[in-house]
Coordinates of C-alpha atoms and ligand atoms in Angstrom, one line a residue:
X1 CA 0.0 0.0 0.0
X2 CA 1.5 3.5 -1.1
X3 CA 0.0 5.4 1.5
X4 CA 1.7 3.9 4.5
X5 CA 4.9 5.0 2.6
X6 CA 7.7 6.5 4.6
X7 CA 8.4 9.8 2.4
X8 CA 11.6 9.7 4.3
X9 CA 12.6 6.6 2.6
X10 CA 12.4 8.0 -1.0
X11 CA 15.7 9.2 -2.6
X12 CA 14.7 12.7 -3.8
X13 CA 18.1 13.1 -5.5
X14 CA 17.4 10.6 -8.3
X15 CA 14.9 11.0 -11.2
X16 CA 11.1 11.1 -10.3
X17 CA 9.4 8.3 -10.9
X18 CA 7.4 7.9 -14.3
X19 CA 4.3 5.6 -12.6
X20 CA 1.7 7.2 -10.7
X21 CA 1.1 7.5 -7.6
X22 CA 4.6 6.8 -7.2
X23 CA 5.2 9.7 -8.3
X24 CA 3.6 11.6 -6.3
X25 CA 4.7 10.3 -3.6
X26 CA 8.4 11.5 -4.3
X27 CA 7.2 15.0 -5.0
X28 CA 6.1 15.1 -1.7
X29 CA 8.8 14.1 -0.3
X30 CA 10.4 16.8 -2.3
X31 CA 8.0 19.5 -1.0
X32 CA 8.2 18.2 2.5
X33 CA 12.4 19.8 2.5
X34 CA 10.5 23.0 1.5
X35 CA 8.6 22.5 4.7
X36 CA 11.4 21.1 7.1
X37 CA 13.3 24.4 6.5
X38 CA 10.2 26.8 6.5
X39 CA 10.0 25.4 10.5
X40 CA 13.2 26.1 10.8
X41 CA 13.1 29.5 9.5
X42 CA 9.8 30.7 11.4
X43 CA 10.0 28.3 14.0
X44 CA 6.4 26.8 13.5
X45 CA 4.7 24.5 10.7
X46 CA 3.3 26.2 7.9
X47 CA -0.7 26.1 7.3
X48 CA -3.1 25.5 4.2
X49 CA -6.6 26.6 4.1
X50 CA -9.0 24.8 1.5
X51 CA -12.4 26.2 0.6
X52 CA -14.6 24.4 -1.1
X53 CA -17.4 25.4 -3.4
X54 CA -19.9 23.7 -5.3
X55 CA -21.2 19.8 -4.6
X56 CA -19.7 16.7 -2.6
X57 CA -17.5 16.0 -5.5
X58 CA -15.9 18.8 -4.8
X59 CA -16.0 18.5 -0.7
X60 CA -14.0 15.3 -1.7
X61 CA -11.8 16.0 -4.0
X62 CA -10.8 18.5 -1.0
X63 CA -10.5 15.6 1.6
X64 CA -8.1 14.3 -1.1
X65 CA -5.8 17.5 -1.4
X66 CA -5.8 18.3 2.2
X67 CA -4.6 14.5 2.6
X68 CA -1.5 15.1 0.3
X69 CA -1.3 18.9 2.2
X70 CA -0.9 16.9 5.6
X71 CA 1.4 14.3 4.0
X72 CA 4.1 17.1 2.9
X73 CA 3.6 19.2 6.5
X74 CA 1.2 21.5 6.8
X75 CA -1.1 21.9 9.3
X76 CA -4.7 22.5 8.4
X77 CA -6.3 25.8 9.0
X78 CA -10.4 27.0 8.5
X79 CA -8.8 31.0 8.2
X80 CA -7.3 32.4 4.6
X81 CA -4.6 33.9 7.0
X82 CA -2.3 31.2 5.1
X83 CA 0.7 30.1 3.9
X84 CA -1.1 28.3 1.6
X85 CA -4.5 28.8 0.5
X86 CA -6.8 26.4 -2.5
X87 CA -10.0 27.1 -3.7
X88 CA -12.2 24.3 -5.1
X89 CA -14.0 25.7 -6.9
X90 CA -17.9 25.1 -8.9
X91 CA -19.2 26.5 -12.0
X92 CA -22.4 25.0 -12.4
X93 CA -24.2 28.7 -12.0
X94 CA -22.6 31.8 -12.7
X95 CA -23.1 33.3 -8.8
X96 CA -20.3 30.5 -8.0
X97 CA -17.9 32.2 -10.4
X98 CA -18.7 35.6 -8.9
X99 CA -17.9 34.5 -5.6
X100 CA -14.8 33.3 -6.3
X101 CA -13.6 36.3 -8.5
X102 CA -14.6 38.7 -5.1
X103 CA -12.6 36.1 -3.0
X104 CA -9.9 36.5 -5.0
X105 CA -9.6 40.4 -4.2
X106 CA -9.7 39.8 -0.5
X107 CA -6.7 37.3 -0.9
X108 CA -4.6 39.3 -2.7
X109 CA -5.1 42.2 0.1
X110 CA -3.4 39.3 2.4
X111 CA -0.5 38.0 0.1
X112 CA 0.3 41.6 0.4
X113 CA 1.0 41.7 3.6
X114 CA 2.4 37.8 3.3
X115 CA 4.4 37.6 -0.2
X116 CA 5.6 33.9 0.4
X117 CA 1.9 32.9 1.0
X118 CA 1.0 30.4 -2.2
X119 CA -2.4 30.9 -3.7
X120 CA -4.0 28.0 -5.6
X121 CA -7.0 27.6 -7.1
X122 CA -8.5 24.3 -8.7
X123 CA -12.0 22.6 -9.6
X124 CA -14.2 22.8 -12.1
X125 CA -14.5 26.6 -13.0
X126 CA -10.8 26.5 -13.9
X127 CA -11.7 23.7 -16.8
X128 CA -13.1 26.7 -18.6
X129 CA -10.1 28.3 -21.3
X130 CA -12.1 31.4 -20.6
X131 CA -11.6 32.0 -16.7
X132 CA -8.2 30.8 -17.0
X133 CA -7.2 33.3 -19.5
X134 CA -8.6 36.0 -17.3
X135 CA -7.3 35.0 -13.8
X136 CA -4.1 35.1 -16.0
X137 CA -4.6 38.8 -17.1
X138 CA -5.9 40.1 -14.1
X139 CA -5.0 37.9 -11.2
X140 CA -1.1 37.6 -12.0
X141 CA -0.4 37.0 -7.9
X142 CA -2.2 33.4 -8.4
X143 CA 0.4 30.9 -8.3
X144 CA -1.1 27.7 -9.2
X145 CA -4.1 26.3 -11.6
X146 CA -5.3 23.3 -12.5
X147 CA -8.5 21.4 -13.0
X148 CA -10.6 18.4 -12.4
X149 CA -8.8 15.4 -13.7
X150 CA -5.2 15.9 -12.1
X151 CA -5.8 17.1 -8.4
X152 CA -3.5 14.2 -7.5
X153 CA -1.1 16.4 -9.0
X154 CA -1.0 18.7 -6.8
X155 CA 2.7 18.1 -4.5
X156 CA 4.2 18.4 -7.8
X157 CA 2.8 21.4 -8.9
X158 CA 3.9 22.8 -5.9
X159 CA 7.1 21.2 -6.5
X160 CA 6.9 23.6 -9.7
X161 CA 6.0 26.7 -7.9
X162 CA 8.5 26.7 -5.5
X163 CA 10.9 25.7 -7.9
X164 CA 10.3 28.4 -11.2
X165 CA 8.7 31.1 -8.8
X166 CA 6.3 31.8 -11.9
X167 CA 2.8 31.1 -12.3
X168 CA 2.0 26.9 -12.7
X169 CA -0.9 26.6 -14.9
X170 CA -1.9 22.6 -15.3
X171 CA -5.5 21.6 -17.0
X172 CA -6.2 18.5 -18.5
X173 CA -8.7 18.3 -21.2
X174 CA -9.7 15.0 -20.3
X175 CA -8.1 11.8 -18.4
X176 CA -8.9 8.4 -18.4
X177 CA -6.9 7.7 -15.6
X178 CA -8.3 7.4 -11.8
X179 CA -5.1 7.6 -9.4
X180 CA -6.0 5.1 -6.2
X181 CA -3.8 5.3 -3.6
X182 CA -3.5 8.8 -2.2
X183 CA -3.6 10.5 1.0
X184 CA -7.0 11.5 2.2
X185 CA -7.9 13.7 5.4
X186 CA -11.5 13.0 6.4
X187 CA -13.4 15.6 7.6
X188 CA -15.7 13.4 9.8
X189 CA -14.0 10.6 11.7
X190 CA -18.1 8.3 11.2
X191 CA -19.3 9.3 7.5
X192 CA -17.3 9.8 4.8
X193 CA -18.1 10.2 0.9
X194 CA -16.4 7.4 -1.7
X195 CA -16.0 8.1 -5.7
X196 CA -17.6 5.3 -7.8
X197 CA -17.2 7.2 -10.8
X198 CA -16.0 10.7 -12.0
X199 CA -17.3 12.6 -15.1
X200 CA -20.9 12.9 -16.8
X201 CA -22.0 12.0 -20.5
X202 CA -25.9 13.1 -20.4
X203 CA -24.9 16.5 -21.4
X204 CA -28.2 18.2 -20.1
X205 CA -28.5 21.5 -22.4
X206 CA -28.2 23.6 -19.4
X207 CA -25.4 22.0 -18.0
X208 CA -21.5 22.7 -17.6
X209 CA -20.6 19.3 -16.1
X210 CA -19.8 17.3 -19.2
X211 CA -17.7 19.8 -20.2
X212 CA -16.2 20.2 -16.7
X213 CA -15.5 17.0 -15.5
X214 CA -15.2 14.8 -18.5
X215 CA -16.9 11.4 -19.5
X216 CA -17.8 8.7 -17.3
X217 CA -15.3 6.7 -15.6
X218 CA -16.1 4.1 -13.2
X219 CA -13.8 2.6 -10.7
X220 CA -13.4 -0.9 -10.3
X221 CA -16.2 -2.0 -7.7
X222 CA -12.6 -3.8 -6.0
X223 CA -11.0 -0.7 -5.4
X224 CA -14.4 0.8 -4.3
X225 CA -15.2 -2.2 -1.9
X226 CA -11.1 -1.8 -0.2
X227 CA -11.8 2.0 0.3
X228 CA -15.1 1.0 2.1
X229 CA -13.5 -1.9 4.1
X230 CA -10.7 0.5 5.2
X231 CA -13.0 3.2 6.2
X232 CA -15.0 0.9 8.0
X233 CA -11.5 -0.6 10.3
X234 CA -11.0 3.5 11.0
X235 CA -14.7 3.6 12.4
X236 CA -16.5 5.4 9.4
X237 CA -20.2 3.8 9.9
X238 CA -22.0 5.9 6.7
X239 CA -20.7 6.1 3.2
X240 CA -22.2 8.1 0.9
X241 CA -21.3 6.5 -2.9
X242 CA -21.0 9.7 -5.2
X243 CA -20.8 10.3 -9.0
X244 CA -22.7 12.4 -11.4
X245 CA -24.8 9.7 -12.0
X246 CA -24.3 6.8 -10.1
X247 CA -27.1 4.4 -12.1
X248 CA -24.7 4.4 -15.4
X249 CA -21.9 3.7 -13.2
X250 CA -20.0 -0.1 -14.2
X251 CA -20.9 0.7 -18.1
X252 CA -17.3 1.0 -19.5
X253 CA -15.4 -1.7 -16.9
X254 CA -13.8 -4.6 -17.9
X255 CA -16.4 -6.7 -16.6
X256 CA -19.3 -4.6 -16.5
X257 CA -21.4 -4.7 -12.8
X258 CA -24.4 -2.3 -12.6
X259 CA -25.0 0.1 -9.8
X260 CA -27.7 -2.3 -8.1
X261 CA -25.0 -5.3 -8.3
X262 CA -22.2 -3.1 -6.3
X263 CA -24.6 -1.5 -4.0
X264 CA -25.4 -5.3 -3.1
X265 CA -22.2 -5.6 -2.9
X266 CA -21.5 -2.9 -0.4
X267 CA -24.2 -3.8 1.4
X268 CA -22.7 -6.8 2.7
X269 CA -20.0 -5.5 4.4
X270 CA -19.6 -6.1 8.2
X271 CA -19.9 -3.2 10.4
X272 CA -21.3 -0.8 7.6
X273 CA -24.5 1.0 9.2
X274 CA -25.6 3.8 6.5
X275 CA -25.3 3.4 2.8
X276 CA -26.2 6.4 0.7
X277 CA -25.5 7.5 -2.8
X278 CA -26.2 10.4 -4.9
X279 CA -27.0 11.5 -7.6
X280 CA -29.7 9.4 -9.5
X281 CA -30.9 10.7 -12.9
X282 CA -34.4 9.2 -13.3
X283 CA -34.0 8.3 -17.1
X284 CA -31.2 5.3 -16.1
X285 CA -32.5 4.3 -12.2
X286 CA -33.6 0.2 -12.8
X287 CA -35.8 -1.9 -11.6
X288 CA -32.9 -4.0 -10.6
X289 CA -31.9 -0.9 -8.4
X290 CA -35.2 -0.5 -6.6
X291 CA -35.6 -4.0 -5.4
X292 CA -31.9 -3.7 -3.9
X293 CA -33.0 -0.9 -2.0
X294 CA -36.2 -2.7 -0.9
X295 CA -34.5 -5.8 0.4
X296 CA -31.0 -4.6 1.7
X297 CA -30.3 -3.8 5.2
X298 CA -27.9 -1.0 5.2
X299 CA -28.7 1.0 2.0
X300 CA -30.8 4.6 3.1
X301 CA -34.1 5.1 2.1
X302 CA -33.8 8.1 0.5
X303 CA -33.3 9.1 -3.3
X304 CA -32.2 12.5 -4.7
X305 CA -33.8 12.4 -8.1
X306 CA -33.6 15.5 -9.7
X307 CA -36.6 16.2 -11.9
X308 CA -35.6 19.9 -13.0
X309 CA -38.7 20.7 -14.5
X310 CA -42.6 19.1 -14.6
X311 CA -42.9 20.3 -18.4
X312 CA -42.4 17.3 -21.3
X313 CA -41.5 20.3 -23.4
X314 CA -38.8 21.9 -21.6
X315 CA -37.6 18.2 -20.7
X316 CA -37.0 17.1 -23.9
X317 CA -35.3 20.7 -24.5
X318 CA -33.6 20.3 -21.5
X319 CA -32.4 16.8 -23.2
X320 CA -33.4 15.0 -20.5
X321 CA -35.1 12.1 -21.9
X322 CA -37.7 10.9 -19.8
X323 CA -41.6 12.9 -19.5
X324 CA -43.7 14.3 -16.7
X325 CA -45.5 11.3 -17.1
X326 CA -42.7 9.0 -16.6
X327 CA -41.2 10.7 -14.1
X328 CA -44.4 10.5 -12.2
X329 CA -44.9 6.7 -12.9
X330 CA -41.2 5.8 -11.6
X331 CA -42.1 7.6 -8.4
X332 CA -45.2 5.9 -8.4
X333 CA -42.9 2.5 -8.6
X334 CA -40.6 3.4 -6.3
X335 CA -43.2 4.4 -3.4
X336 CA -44.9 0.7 -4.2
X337 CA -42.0 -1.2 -3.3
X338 CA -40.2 1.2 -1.2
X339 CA -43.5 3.1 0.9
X340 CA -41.1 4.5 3.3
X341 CA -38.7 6.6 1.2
X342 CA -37.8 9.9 1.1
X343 CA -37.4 11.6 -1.9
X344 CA -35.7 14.8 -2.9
X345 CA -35.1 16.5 -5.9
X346 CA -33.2 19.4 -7.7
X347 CA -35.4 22.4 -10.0
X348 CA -34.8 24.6 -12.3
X349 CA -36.8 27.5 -12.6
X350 CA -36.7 29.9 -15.7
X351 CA -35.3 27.7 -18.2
X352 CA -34.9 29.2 -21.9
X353 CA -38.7 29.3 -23.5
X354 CA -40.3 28.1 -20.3
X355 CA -43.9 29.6 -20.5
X356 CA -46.7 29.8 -17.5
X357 CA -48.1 26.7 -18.4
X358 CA -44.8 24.8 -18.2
X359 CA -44.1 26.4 -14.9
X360 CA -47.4 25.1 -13.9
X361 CA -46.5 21.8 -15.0
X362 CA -43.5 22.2 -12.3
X363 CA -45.4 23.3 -9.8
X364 CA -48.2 19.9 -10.4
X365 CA -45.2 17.6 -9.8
X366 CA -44.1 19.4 -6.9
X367 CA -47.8 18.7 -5.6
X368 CA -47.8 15.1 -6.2
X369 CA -44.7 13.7 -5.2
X370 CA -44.6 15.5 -2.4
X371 CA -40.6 15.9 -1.6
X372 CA -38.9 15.6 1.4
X373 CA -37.0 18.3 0.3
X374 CA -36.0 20.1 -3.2
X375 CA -33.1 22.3 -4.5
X376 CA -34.9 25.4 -6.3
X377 CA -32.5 26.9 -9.1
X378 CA -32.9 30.0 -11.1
X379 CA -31.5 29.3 -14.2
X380 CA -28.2 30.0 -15.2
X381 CA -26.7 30.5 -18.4
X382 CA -23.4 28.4 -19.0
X383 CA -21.0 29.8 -22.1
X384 CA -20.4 26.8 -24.1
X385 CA -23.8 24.6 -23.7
X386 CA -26.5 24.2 -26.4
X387 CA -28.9 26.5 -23.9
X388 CA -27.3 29.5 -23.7
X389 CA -27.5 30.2 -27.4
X390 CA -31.5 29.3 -27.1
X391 CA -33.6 32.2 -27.8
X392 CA -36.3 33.1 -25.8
X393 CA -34.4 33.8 -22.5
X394 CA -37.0 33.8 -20.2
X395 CA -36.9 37.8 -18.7
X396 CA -35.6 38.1 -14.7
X397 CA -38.7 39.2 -13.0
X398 CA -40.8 36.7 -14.9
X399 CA -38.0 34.1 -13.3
X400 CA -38.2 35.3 -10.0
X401 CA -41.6 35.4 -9.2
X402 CA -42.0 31.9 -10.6
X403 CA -39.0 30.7 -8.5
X404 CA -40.5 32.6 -5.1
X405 CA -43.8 30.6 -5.9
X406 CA -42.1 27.6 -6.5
X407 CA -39.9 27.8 -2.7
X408 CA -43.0 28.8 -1.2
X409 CA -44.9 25.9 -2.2
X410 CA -41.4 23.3 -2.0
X411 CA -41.8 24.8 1.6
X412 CA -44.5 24.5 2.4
X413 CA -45.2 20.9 1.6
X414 CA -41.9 19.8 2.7
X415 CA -42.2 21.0 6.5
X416 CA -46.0 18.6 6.3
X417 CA -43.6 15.6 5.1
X418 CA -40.7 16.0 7.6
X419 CA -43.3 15.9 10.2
X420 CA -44.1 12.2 9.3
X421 CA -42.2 10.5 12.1
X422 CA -43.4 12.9 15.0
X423 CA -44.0 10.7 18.0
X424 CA -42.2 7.6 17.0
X425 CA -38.5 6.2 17.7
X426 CA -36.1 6.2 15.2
X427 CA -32.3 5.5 14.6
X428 CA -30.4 8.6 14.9
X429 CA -26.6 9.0 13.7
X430 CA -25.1 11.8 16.0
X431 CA -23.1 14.1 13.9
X432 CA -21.6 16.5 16.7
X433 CA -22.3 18.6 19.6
X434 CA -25.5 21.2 18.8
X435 CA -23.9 24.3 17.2
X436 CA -26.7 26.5 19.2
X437 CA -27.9 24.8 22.4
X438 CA -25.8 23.5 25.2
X439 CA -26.1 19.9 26.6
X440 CA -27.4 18.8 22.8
X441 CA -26.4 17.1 20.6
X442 CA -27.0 17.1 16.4
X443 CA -27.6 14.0 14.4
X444 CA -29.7 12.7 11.4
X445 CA -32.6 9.9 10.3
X446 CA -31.9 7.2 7.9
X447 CA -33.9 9.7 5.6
X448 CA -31.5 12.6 6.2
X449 CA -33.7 14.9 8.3
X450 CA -31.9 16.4 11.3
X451 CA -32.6 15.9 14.6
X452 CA -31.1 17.5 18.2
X453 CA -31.3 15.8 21.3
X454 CA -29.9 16.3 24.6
X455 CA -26.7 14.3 24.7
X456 CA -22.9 14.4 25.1
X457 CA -19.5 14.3 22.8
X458 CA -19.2 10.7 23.6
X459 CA -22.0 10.2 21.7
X460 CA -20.7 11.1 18.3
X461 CA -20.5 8.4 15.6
X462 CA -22.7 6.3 17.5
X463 CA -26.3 5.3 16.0
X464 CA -29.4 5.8 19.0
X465 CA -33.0 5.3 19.1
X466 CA -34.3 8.5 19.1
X467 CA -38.4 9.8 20.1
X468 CA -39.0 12.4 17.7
X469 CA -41.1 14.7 20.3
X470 CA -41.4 18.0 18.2
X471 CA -41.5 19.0 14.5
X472 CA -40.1 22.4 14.1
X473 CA -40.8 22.2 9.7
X474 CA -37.2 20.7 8.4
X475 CA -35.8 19.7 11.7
X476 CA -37.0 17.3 15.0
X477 CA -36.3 18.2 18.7
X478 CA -36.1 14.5 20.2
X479 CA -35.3 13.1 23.2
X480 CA -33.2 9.3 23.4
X481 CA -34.9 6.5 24.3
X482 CA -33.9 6.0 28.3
X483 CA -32.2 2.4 27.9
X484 CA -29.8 4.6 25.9
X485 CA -29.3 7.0 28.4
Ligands
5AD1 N1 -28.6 26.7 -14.1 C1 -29.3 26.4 -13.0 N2 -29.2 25.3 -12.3 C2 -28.3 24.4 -12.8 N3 -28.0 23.1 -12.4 C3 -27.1 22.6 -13.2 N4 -26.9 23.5 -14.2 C4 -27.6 24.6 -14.0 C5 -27.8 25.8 -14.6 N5 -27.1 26.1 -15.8 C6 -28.6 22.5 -11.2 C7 -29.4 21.2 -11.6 C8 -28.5 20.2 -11.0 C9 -27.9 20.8 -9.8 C10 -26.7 20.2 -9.3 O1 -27.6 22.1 -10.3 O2 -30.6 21.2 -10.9 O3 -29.2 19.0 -10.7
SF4_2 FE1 -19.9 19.9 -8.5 FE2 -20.9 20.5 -10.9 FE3 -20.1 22.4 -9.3 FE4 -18.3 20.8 -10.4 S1 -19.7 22.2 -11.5 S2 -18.4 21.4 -8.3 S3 -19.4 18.9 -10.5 S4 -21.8 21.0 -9.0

């Protein structure tokens, strides 16, 4: 295993290796004499801050860097007051970019005042030629860039850095590699999230991802099933399985296995509480895959199934290949094998051409399935997909009044279905101490829905029967059951 590798052992004064992750493992090695003298020079370990923008993709992609951060010698930090600072960032709607760009200002007011401080920025924005070129132009005191496919990268792009003192600029169009073998720092010692597959090939007409993060790769369900095994040794109890769309995910393996076949899989591994996996597009999820969910013991009962929009028009404009009506009837299926399960959803309001009536179409689904718990979008227009050069933009007030309608009633209907459970006892994973009231503690249902209950730190990564005593609309106030206590 590379990753109990002693980066001591490695002779840095030969040749890097040419096979990954080895590799990589020697340029930390190399960056960790950049560190070693740093101490000695300021007399304290030097500290990286990651922020993280955008989906759990993202979140753990950062787990990955901060691993290989940790490896080299840093110590983590939460504060941009940093020696080394990484955004991750997400481009899926423009206000992400914007944030990022007024981010950028406030960090360059600190390099000022810290000229060795490294500034990095990676993810999926940075896959597009056209934010590149300007953070080029007008961000010159960036030092490093690079994209989605080559985060494992990232000890020898600092290698680079430190070595040419010039910007390091490092995007891959595509990859058809997947690295295994690197560092990770978790950022919950209970739950963690595990890659099944990285990259998208739906291309929705709205959507950036395909271009962003490349086609669909799956791992093999091997490597998947180690990870899981490993993380279960260390005490993780909840995985949540992520790719862009996990029900294509075994389509291009040597020996193809569908989703439902690894999810059984994963299922049957000893001490593995909490199975979830996100996210499900509705035009790919199986029958196969609903009876695994009915009949195995670990796996969540809960879907995220975006719909994005109730209209068959926009749908099929959206390129989204199923209809209101079989949306609606896979729902329908789902519920009758399945009656306990939560399901959310993801919408997008405002879409180009979207008239009253389709909106109304949106707002008819909303009312019948009856989510948990939905994501409400205005739409976005992304440079470089088929919708952004459709006519009939649909005019900004016209969007936001339809998108205030559609939270209010996504609201409205959601805090009626988290009250389901009110006065029985449920498992609860506990998260953490309560964030706001002393003595309590923060955990969540099988379904997701959070719940706080008094309790104390020992507690924490523990599963306990819970009695849901109040609904306050998305959250329970509970109380554990006494043989617990
Ligand atoms: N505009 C608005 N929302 C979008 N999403 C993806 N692309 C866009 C866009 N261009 C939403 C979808 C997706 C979620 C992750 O983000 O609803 O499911
Ligand atoms: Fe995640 Fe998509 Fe944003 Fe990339 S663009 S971080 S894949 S939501």
């Amino acid at each position: 295993m590379h990753n109990n590798i002693d980066l001591d052992k490695i002779d840095i004064n030969s040749a890097p290796p040419t096979e990954e992750p080895a590799r990589q493992y020697y340029f930390m090695a190399k960056c960790r004499q950049w560190v070693q003298a740093f101490e000695q020079k300021n007399g304290r370990r030097p500290v990286a801050c990651i922020q993280t923008f955008g989906c759990q993709m993202n979140a753990k992609d950062s787990e990955k860097l901060m691993g290989i951060l940790e490896r080299i010698g840093f110590h983590e930090t939460g504060d941009e007051h940093a020696d080394f600072v990484l955004y991750n960032t997400c481009t899926v709607r423009e206000n992400a970019n914007q944030r990022v760009y007024g981010r950028l200002g406030y960090l360059n007011t600190l390099k000022k005042k810290n000229p060795d401080m490294i500034i990095a920025l990676c993810g999926c924005m940075m896959q597009e030629p056209h934010v590149v070129e300007k953070i080029k132009k007008s961000y010159g005191f960036v030092d490093i860039i690079f994209g989605t496919h080559n985060i494992f990268k990232l000890a020898e792009l600092i290698h680079g850095r430190l070595q040419h003192k010039k910007m390091v600029v490092d995007i891959w169009e595509q990859t058809d590699q997947v690295v295994e073998e690197l560092p990770t720092e978790r950022k919950f010692p209970f739950k963690s999230g595990v890659n099944i597959m990285f990259g998208c090939n739906n291309f929705c007409s709205y959507c950036i991802v395909p271009y962003v993060r490349g086609r669909e790769r799956s791992r093999n369900p091997e490597d998947i099933i180690a990870e899981i095994e490993k993380l279960v040794s260390e005490g993780v109890v909840e995985i949540m399985l992520l790719g862009q769309n996990v029900n294509s995910y075994g389509k291009n393996l040597k020996e193809p296995l569908s989703f439902a076949g690894l999810l059984k899989r994963i299922d049957g591994i000893k001490g593995l509480e909490r199975i979830r996996f996100m996210t499900s597009h509705p035009k790919d999820l199986s029958d196969e895959l609903i009876e695994v969910m009915k009949n195995a013991e670990h796996v969540c009962h809960h879907l995220h199934l975006p719909v994005q929009s109730g209209s068959t028009r926009i749908l099929k404009a959206m390129n989204r290949r199923y209809t209101k009506e079989q949306y609606l009837e896979l729902v329908g299926k789902i519920r009758a094998a399945v009656p306990d399960i939560s399901l959310t959803t993801d919408i997008i309001v405002g879409f180009p051409g979207e008239t009253k009536e389709d909106f109304e179409d949106t707002l008819d689904v909303v009312r019948q399935v009856r989510f948990d718990s939905a994501f409400t979008f205005i739409y976005s227009k992304r440079t470089g997909t088929p919708a952004a050069s459709m006519e009939n933009q649909v005019p900004e007030d016209v969007v936001k009044a339809r998108f205030d309608r559609l939270l209010f009633e996504v609201q409205k209907i959601s805090s009626q279905v988290c009250a389901r459970d009110l006065h029985t006892t449920k498992d609860v994973l506990v998260e953490g101490l309560d964030d706001h009231l002393e003595g309590f503690v923060t955990g969540r249902l099988d379904n997701n829905t959070v719940v706080h209950f008094p309790g104390e730190e020992s507690l924490v990564g523990t599963l306990v029967p819970v009695r849901l005593e109040e609904s306050k609309g998305f959250y329970y106030m509970g109380r554990m059951e006494p043989e617990n206590q």
